[in-house]
Amino acid sequence: MKVPKLGKCRQEVVLEPVSGKALPVYKGEILRISQIEGGQCVDFNCFNLNDHKEYMSVGHMRREDFRVAPGRFIWSNPPRYRPMMKILAMSPTCVTDTLAARCSAVLFEAHYGIDDHPNCQDTLAEAIGEYGLTPDDVHDSLNLWMNTEVDHIGYYTVWNSGKANDHIDLLATMDVLAVPVTCGSGNLWVTSNFSYKPIKVQVFEKTAGSDALAEKEWVAHASLKTQRTPKDFANATIRADPELKADPNYRPNFLNYPIVWKDIEVVFSSDEFKKIWRHRGILGDTDEEVVRTLFFHWYLDNRKKHGLRMYSPQKSHA
Amino acid sequence: MSNERLDQRPMRPRPARVIVKFDQQQRKLLDFLRTEGKFGSEDGEIIRNVVLDYLRQQEKRGKR
């Protein structure tokens, strides 16, 4: 992947342990997050700067991989599901994690009996408070320098492999509010090797190259009809009243509801059917199930496109 | 008639008819394939040809 040159550094912040900062990063700009001493886990949140209801969806990043890597995107939550940032570069000792949920005060009270322990939920909430957002706006973190492993039970964390001067570069493909924080669990857990360290955050102005790349990625990955924004919503009003009450006049408009089935007769010769019959009990219990399963296996193998990150609007179907 | 004699009788080749239910979204895939033109024009014909093509692909993979 060709990485554009960095522009002038317009903002540099050192995040001392258990602190964080919400930083606007405009389309085409690059956010660099660096280790200073190494071994510090960083939790990261990301909002659309112009619409805070659009924010990073770690779950949809996890659909692509347990670990995001250079070339991958920070995706926003459906129905928007648009690229917010692209990972341009990353030190090999930066291990990313999409499995572990952010630490919160509750965990430390429950595990240690400490009810005022720093934690990512509260640090993120304090950082975004500058922009009028609330603790409820904190969302699942993308975890940087968080060495998780997976076994048959779940995930567990191992020694942080981050080294001094390690960094990750994120290109904004839309205007975002980026929120890196130093993880609060690192002094009691192995997440940051049982000791807090500071991290450095820099925002680099856009260059012709970074701006062109941001626009190219936006056009290539944010042009689907189904990437819906509030202008497409039946109800785009954001509730102010926290109490939920049913609207007796509300009628949901489920997509393609009800399902309309059609019986299709498929005729096979005796020899052909013998071959199909062999799959009974493996690809279905009835002839119908087997035929349908074989059809969709073929479709998945031969016609399915390669997912959103490979999407190109120039390619027509099939 | 003994079982042995029954087994020795040649099997009469008979076409098999399978009724497959497809919903409206699944039928869109049939429309895509109909547009391609390689698999036929009728829904049943398209499903049949695709299934047979898949079996051929599987046979090829098995031979490798």
Coordinates of C-alpha atoms in Angstrom, one line a residue:
Chain A
M1 CA 0.0 0.0 0.0
K2 CA 1.4 3.4 -1.0
V3 CA 1.4 5.7 2.1
P4 CA 1.1 9.4 1.5
K5 CA 3.7 11.8 3.0
L6 CA 2.8 13.5 6.3
G7 CA 1.9 17.1 6.2
K8 CA 2.8 19.7 8.8
C9 CA 2.1 18.7 12.4
R10 CA -0.7 21.0 13.5
Q11 CA -1.3 19.5 17.0
E12 CA 0.7 17.4 19.4
V13 CA -0.4 16.2 22.7
V14 CA 1.2 14.0 25.3
L15 CA -1.4 12.0 27.1
E16 CA -0.2 11.3 30.6
P17 CA -1.3 8.1 32.2
V18 CA -5.1 7.7 32.8
S19 CA -5.9 10.7 30.6
G20 CA -7.2 11.2 27.1
K21 CA -8.1 13.8 24.5
A22 CA -10.8 14.3 21.9
L23 CA -9.3 15.7 18.7
P24 CA -10.9 16.8 15.5
V25 CA -9.2 15.2 12.6
Y26 CA -10.4 16.5 9.2
K27 CA -10.8 14.5 6.0
G28 CA -7.3 13.9 4.5
E29 CA -5.5 14.6 7.8
I30 CA -3.5 11.9 9.5
L31 CA -3.6 11.0 13.2
R32 CA -0.5 9.4 14.6
I33 CA -0.6 7.7 18.0
S34 CA 2.8 6.8 19.4
Q35 CA 4.3 4.9 22.3
I36 CA 6.8 7.0 24.2
E37 CA 8.2 4.3 26.5
G38 CA 6.4 1.3 25.1
G39 CA 4.0 -1.2 26.6
Q40 CA 1.0 1.1 27.1
C41 CA -2.4 0.0 25.9
V42 CA -4.5 2.7 24.1
D43 CA -8.2 2.6 23.9
F44 CA -9.7 4.5 20.9
N45 CA -13.2 5.9 20.1
C46 CA -14.2 7.8 17.0
F47 CA -17.3 9.9 16.1
N48 CA -18.4 11.6 12.9
L49 CA -17.5 15.2 13.7
N50 CA -20.7 16.5 12.1
D51 CA -23.1 13.8 13.4
H52 CA -22.2 12.2 16.7
K53 CA -24.9 9.4 16.2
E54 CA -22.4 8.0 13.6
Y55 CA -19.5 6.4 15.5
M56 CA -17.1 3.6 15.2
S57 CA -18.5 0.1 15.2
V58 CA -15.8 -2.4 16.5
G59 CA -18.3 -5.2 15.9
H60 CA -18.3 -4.5 12.2
M61 CA -14.5 -4.2 12.1
R62 CA -14.4 -7.6 13.8
R63 CA -16.4 -9.0 10.9
E64 CA -13.3 -8.6 8.8
D65 CA -10.7 -9.7 11.4
F66 CA -10.1 -10.1 15.1
R67 CA -7.1 -7.7 14.6
V68 CA -7.3 -4.7 12.3
A69 CA -4.1 -4.0 10.3
P70 CA -2.8 -1.6 7.7
G71 CA -5.2 -1.3 4.8
R72 CA -8.2 -1.9 6.9
F73 CA -10.8 0.7 7.9
I74 CA -12.5 2.1 11.0
W75 CA -16.1 1.5 10.0
S76 CA -19.1 3.4 11.4
N77 CA -22.2 1.9 12.8
P78 CA -25.0 0.7 10.4
P79 CA -27.1 1.8 8.8
R80 CA -24.4 4.3 7.9
Y81 CA -21.6 1.8 7.8
R82 CA -19.1 4.1 6.2
P83 CA -15.3 4.3 6.4
M84 CA -14.2 6.8 9.0
M85 CA -10.5 6.3 8.9
K86 CA -8.0 4.1 7.1
I87 CA -5.1 2.4 8.9
L88 CA -2.1 3.5 6.8
A89 CA 0.8 2.2 8.8
M90 CA 1.4 0.4 12.0
S91 CA 4.5 -0.9 13.9
P92 CA 4.7 -4.7 13.9
T93 CA 4.8 -4.7 17.7
C94 CA 1.5 -2.9 17.8
V95 CA -1.1 -5.6 18.3
T96 CA -4.7 -4.5 17.8
D97 CA -7.7 -6.1 19.5
T98 CA -11.4 -6.0 18.7
L99 CA -12.6 -8.5 21.3
A100 CA -12.0 -7.0 24.7
A101 CA -14.6 -4.5 25.8
R102 CA -13.3 -1.3 27.5
C103 CA -12.5 -1.5 31.2
S104 CA -14.9 0.3 33.5
A105 CA -15.1 1.3 37.2
V106 CA -17.5 -1.6 37.9
L107 CA -14.8 -4.2 37.0
F108 CA -12.3 -2.8 39.5
E109 CA -14.8 -2.6 42.3
A110 CA -15.9 -6.1 41.5
H111 CA -12.4 -7.6 41.2
Y112 CA -10.4 -5.6 43.6
G113 CA -12.9 -3.7 45.9
I114 CA -11.5 -0.4 44.6
D115 CA -14.3 2.0 43.6
D116 CA -12.2 4.9 42.3
H117 CA -9.9 3.1 39.9
P118 CA -9.1 4.8 36.6
N119 CA -10.7 3.0 33.7
C120 CA -11.3 3.6 29.9
Q121 CA -15.1 4.1 30.2
D122 CA -14.6 7.1 32.5
T123 CA -11.5 8.4 30.8
L124 CA -13.2 8.4 27.4
A125 CA -16.3 10.0 28.9
E126 CA -14.2 12.8 30.4
A127 CA -12.4 13.4 27.1
I128 CA -15.6 13.6 25.0
G129 CA -17.3 15.8 27.6
E130 CA -15.4 18.7 26.0
Y131 CA -17.7 18.3 23.0
G132 CA -20.9 18.0 25.1
L133 CA -21.1 14.2 24.8
T134 CA -22.1 12.1 27.8
P135 CA -20.8 8.8 29.3
D136 CA -23.6 7.0 27.3
D137 CA -21.9 8.1 24.1
V138 CA -18.8 6.1 24.9
H139 CA -18.7 3.1 22.6
D140 CA -16.7 -0.1 22.2
S141 CA -13.0 0.7 21.9
L142 CA -10.6 -0.3 19.3
N143 CA -7.8 -1.5 21.4
L144 CA -4.2 -0.6 20.3
W145 CA -1.2 -2.3 21.8
M146 CA -3.5 -4.8 23.5
N147 CA -2.1 -8.3 23.1
T148 CA -5.1 -10.6 23.4
E149 CA -5.1 -14.3 22.5
V150 CA -8.1 -16.5 21.9
D151 CA -8.7 -20.1 23.1
H152 CA -11.8 -22.3 23.1
I153 CA -13.2 -20.5 26.0
G154 CA -12.7 -16.9 25.1
Y155 CA -9.9 -14.3 25.0
Y156 CA -7.2 -13.6 27.5
T157 CA -4.5 -10.9 27.6
V158 CA -0.7 -11.5 27.5
W159 CA 2.4 -9.3 27.9
N160 CA 2.2 -6.0 26.0
S161 CA 4.8 -6.1 23.1
G162 CA 4.7 -2.3 22.3
K163 CA 8.1 -0.7 22.0
A164 CA 9.2 3.0 22.4
N165 CA 8.4 5.0 19.3
D166 CA 6.0 2.4 17.9
H167 CA 3.2 4.2 16.1
I168 CA 0.0 3.8 14.2
D169 CA -1.1 6.2 11.4
L170 CA -4.8 6.7 10.7
L171 CA -6.0 8.7 7.7
A172 CA -9.4 10.4 8.2
T173 CA -11.7 9.6 5.3
M174 CA -14.4 11.9 6.8
D175 CA -14.2 14.6 9.4
V176 CA -14.0 12.8 12.8
L177 CA -13.6 13.4 16.4
A178 CA -10.8 10.9 17.4
V179 CA -10.5 10.0 21.0
P180 CA -7.4 8.1 22.1
V181 CA -7.0 7.5 25.9
T182 CA -4.3 5.6 27.9
C183 CA -5.9 2.5 29.2
G184 CA -6.8 2.6 32.9
S185 CA -6.4 -1.1 33.6
G186 CA -2.7 -1.3 32.9
N187 CA -1.4 -1.0 36.5
L188 CA -3.3 -3.9 37.9
W189 CA -3.5 -6.1 34.8
V190 CA -1.0 -7.3 32.2
T191 CA -2.7 -5.1 29.6
S192 CA 0.1 -2.5 30.0
N193 CA 2.6 -4.7 31.8
F194 CA 1.4 -3.6 35.3
S195 CA 2.6 0.0 34.9
Y196 CA 1.2 3.1 33.3
K197 CA 3.1 5.1 30.7
P198 CA 2.3 8.2 28.6
I199 CA 1.6 8.2 24.9
K200 CA 1.9 10.8 22.2
V201 CA -0.7 11.9 19.8
Q202 CA -0.1 14.1 16.7
V203 CA -2.4 15.4 13.9
F204 CA -0.8 16.1 10.6
E205 CA -2.3 18.5 8.1
K206 CA -3.5 17.0 4.8
T207 CA -1.2 17.0 1.8
A208 CA -2.3 16.6 -1.8
G209 CA -1.5 12.9 -1.6
S210 CA -3.4 12.2 1.7
D211 CA -6.4 14.3 0.5
A212 CA -6.5 12.4 -2.8
L213 CA -6.3 9.0 -1.0
A214 CA -9.0 10.0 1.5
E215 CA -11.3 11.0 -1.4
K216 CA -10.5 7.9 -3.3
E217 CA -11.3 5.6 -0.4
W218 CA -14.5 7.6 0.4
V219 CA -15.8 7.2 -3.2
A220 CA -14.8 3.5 -3.3
H221 CA -16.3 2.6 0.0
A222 CA -19.1 5.0 0.8
S223 CA -21.2 4.9 -2.4
L224 CA -23.6 2.1 -1.7
K225 CA -27.3 2.9 -1.7
T226 CA -27.8 1.1 1.6
Q227 CA -25.2 3.2 3.5
R228 CA -28.1 5.2 5.0
T229 CA -27.9 8.5 6.8
P230 CA -30.7 10.4 8.7
K231 CA -32.1 11.9 5.5
D232 CA -33.1 8.3 4.6
F233 CA -34.7 7.5 8.0
A234 CA -38.4 7.3 8.4
N235 CA -37.9 8.8 11.9
A236 CA -34.8 11.0 12.1
T237 CA -35.7 12.7 15.3
I238 CA -33.2 12.1 18.1
R239 CA -35.1 11.5 21.4
A240 CA -34.4 13.9 24.2
D241 CA -36.7 12.1 26.7
P242 CA -34.9 9.1 28.1
E243 CA -38.0 7.2 29.1
L244 CA -39.3 4.8 26.4
K245 CA -43.0 4.7 25.7
A246 CA -44.8 2.8 22.9
D247 CA -46.5 4.9 20.2
P248 CA -49.9 3.2 19.7
N249 CA -50.2 4.5 16.1
Y250 CA -46.8 3.3 15.1
R251 CA -46.7 0.8 12.2
P252 CA -43.3 -0.8 11.4
N253 CA -42.4 -1.0 7.8
F254 CA -40.1 -4.1 7.8
L255 CA -38.2 -4.5 4.6
N256 CA -39.7 -7.0 2.2
Y257 CA -42.3 -8.1 4.7
P258 CA -44.0 -10.5 4.4
I259 CA -41.7 -12.9 2.7
V260 CA -43.3 -14.3 -0.5
W261 CA -42.4 -17.9 -1.3
K262 CA -42.7 -19.4 -4.7
D263 CA -42.6 -23.1 -5.5
I264 CA -40.2 -23.8 -8.3
E265 CA -40.2 -27.2 -10.0
V266 CA -36.8 -28.5 -10.8
V267 CA -36.5 -31.6 -13.0
F268 CA -33.4 -33.8 -12.9
S269 CA -32.7 -37.0 -14.9
S270 CA -32.4 -40.2 -13.0
D271 CA -28.6 -40.1 -13.3
E272 CA -28.4 -36.5 -12.2
F273 CA -30.6 -37.1 -9.3
K274 CA -28.4 -40.0 -8.1
K275 CA -25.6 -37.5 -7.6
I276 CA -27.8 -35.2 -5.7
W277 CA -29.1 -38.0 -3.6
R278 CA -25.6 -38.7 -2.2
H279 CA -25.7 -35.4 -0.4
R280 CA -28.9 -36.3 1.6
G281 CA -28.2 -36.1 5.3
I282 CA -25.1 -33.9 4.7
L283 CA -26.5 -30.8 2.9
G284 CA -30.1 -31.3 3.9
D285 CA -32.6 -33.8 5.1
T286 CA -35.0 -33.5 2.1
D287 CA -34.5 -33.3 -1.6
E288 CA -35.6 -29.7 -1.5
E289 CA -33.0 -28.7 1.2
V290 CA -30.2 -30.5 -0.7
V291 CA -31.0 -28.8 -4.0
R292 CA -31.3 -25.4 -2.4
T293 CA -28.1 -25.9 -0.5
L294 CA -26.2 -27.0 -3.6
F295 CA -27.5 -23.9 -5.5
F296 CA -26.4 -21.5 -2.8
H297 CA -23.0 -23.2 -2.3
W298 CA -22.5 -22.6 -6.1
Y299 CA -23.6 -19.0 -5.8
L300 CA -21.2 -18.3 -2.8
D301 CA -18.3 -19.9 -4.7
N302 CA -18.9 -18.3 -8.0
R303 CA -20.8 -15.0 -7.8
K304 CA -20.6 -13.6 -4.3
K305 CA -18.6 -10.4 -4.1
H306 CA -15.8 -9.9 -1.7
G307 CA -17.4 -7.8 0.9
L308 CA -17.5 -4.1 1.7
R309 CA -13.8 -3.4 2.0
M310 CA -13.3 -4.8 -1.5
Y311 CA -16.3 -3.0 -2.9
S312 CA -15.7 -0.9 -6.0
P313 CA -18.6 1.0 -7.5
Q314 CA -17.2 0.5 -11.0
K315 CA -17.8 -3.3 -10.8
S316 CA -21.3 -4.3 -11.9
H317 CA -23.0 -7.4 -10.5
A318 CA -21.7 -10.7 -11.8
Chain B
M1 CA -40.6 -62.7 -6.9
S2 CA -37.4 -63.1 -4.8
N3 CA -35.4 -60.1 -3.6
E4 CA -32.5 -61.4 -5.8
R5 CA -34.6 -61.1 -8.9
L6 CA -35.8 -57.7 -8.0
D7 CA -32.2 -56.5 -7.6
Q8 CA -31.4 -57.9 -11.0
R9 CA -34.1 -55.9 -12.8
P10 CA -32.7 -52.9 -14.6
M11 CA -33.7 -49.6 -12.9
R12 CA -36.1 -47.6 -15.1
P13 CA -34.6 -44.1 -15.7
R14 CA -37.2 -41.7 -14.4
P15 CA -36.8 -38.0 -14.1
A16 CA -37.0 -36.7 -10.6
R17 CA -39.1 -33.6 -9.8
V18 CA -38.1 -31.6 -6.8
I19 CA -40.1 -28.6 -5.6
V20 CA -37.9 -25.9 -4.2
K21 CA -39.2 -22.8 -2.4
F22 CA -37.4 -19.6 -3.1
D23 CA -38.3 -16.3 -1.5
Q24 CA -38.4 -13.0 -3.4
Q25 CA -34.8 -12.1 -2.5
Q26 CA -33.5 -15.5 -3.5
R27 CA -35.3 -15.1 -6.8
K28 CA -33.4 -11.9 -7.4
L29 CA -30.3 -14.1 -7.7
L30 CA -32.2 -16.2 -10.3
D31 CA -32.9 -12.9 -12.1
F32 CA -29.2 -12.0 -12.1
L33 CA -28.3 -15.4 -13.6
R34 CA -31.2 -15.2 -16.1
T35 CA -29.6 -11.9 -17.3
E36 CA -26.3 -13.7 -17.8
G37 CA -28.1 -16.1 -20.1
K38 CA -25.7 -19.1 -19.5
F39 CA -28.0 -21.0 -17.2
G40 CA -31.4 -20.8 -19.0
S41 CA -34.4 -18.6 -18.7
E42 CA -36.9 -20.5 -16.5
D43 CA -36.4 -20.5 -12.7
G44 CA -36.3 -24.3 -12.6
E45 CA -33.9 -24.6 -15.5
I46 CA -31.5 -22.1 -13.9
I47 CA -31.5 -23.9 -10.5
R48 CA -31.0 -27.3 -12.3
N49 CA -28.1 -26.0 -14.3
V50 CA -26.4 -24.3 -11.4
V51 CA -26.8 -27.4 -9.2
L52 CA -25.3 -29.6 -11.9
D53 CA -22.5 -27.1 -12.5
Y54 CA -21.7 -27.2 -8.7
L55 CA -21.6 -31.0 -8.8
R56 CA -19.2 -30.9 -11.8
Q57 CA -17.0 -28.4 -9.9
Q58 CA -16.9 -30.6 -6.9
E59 CA -16.0 -33.6 -9.0
K60 CA -13.2 -31.7 -10.6
R61 CA -11.9 -30.6 -7.2
G62 CA -12.1 -34.2 -6.0
K63 CA -10.0 -35.4 -8.9
R64 CA -7.2 -33.0 -8.2

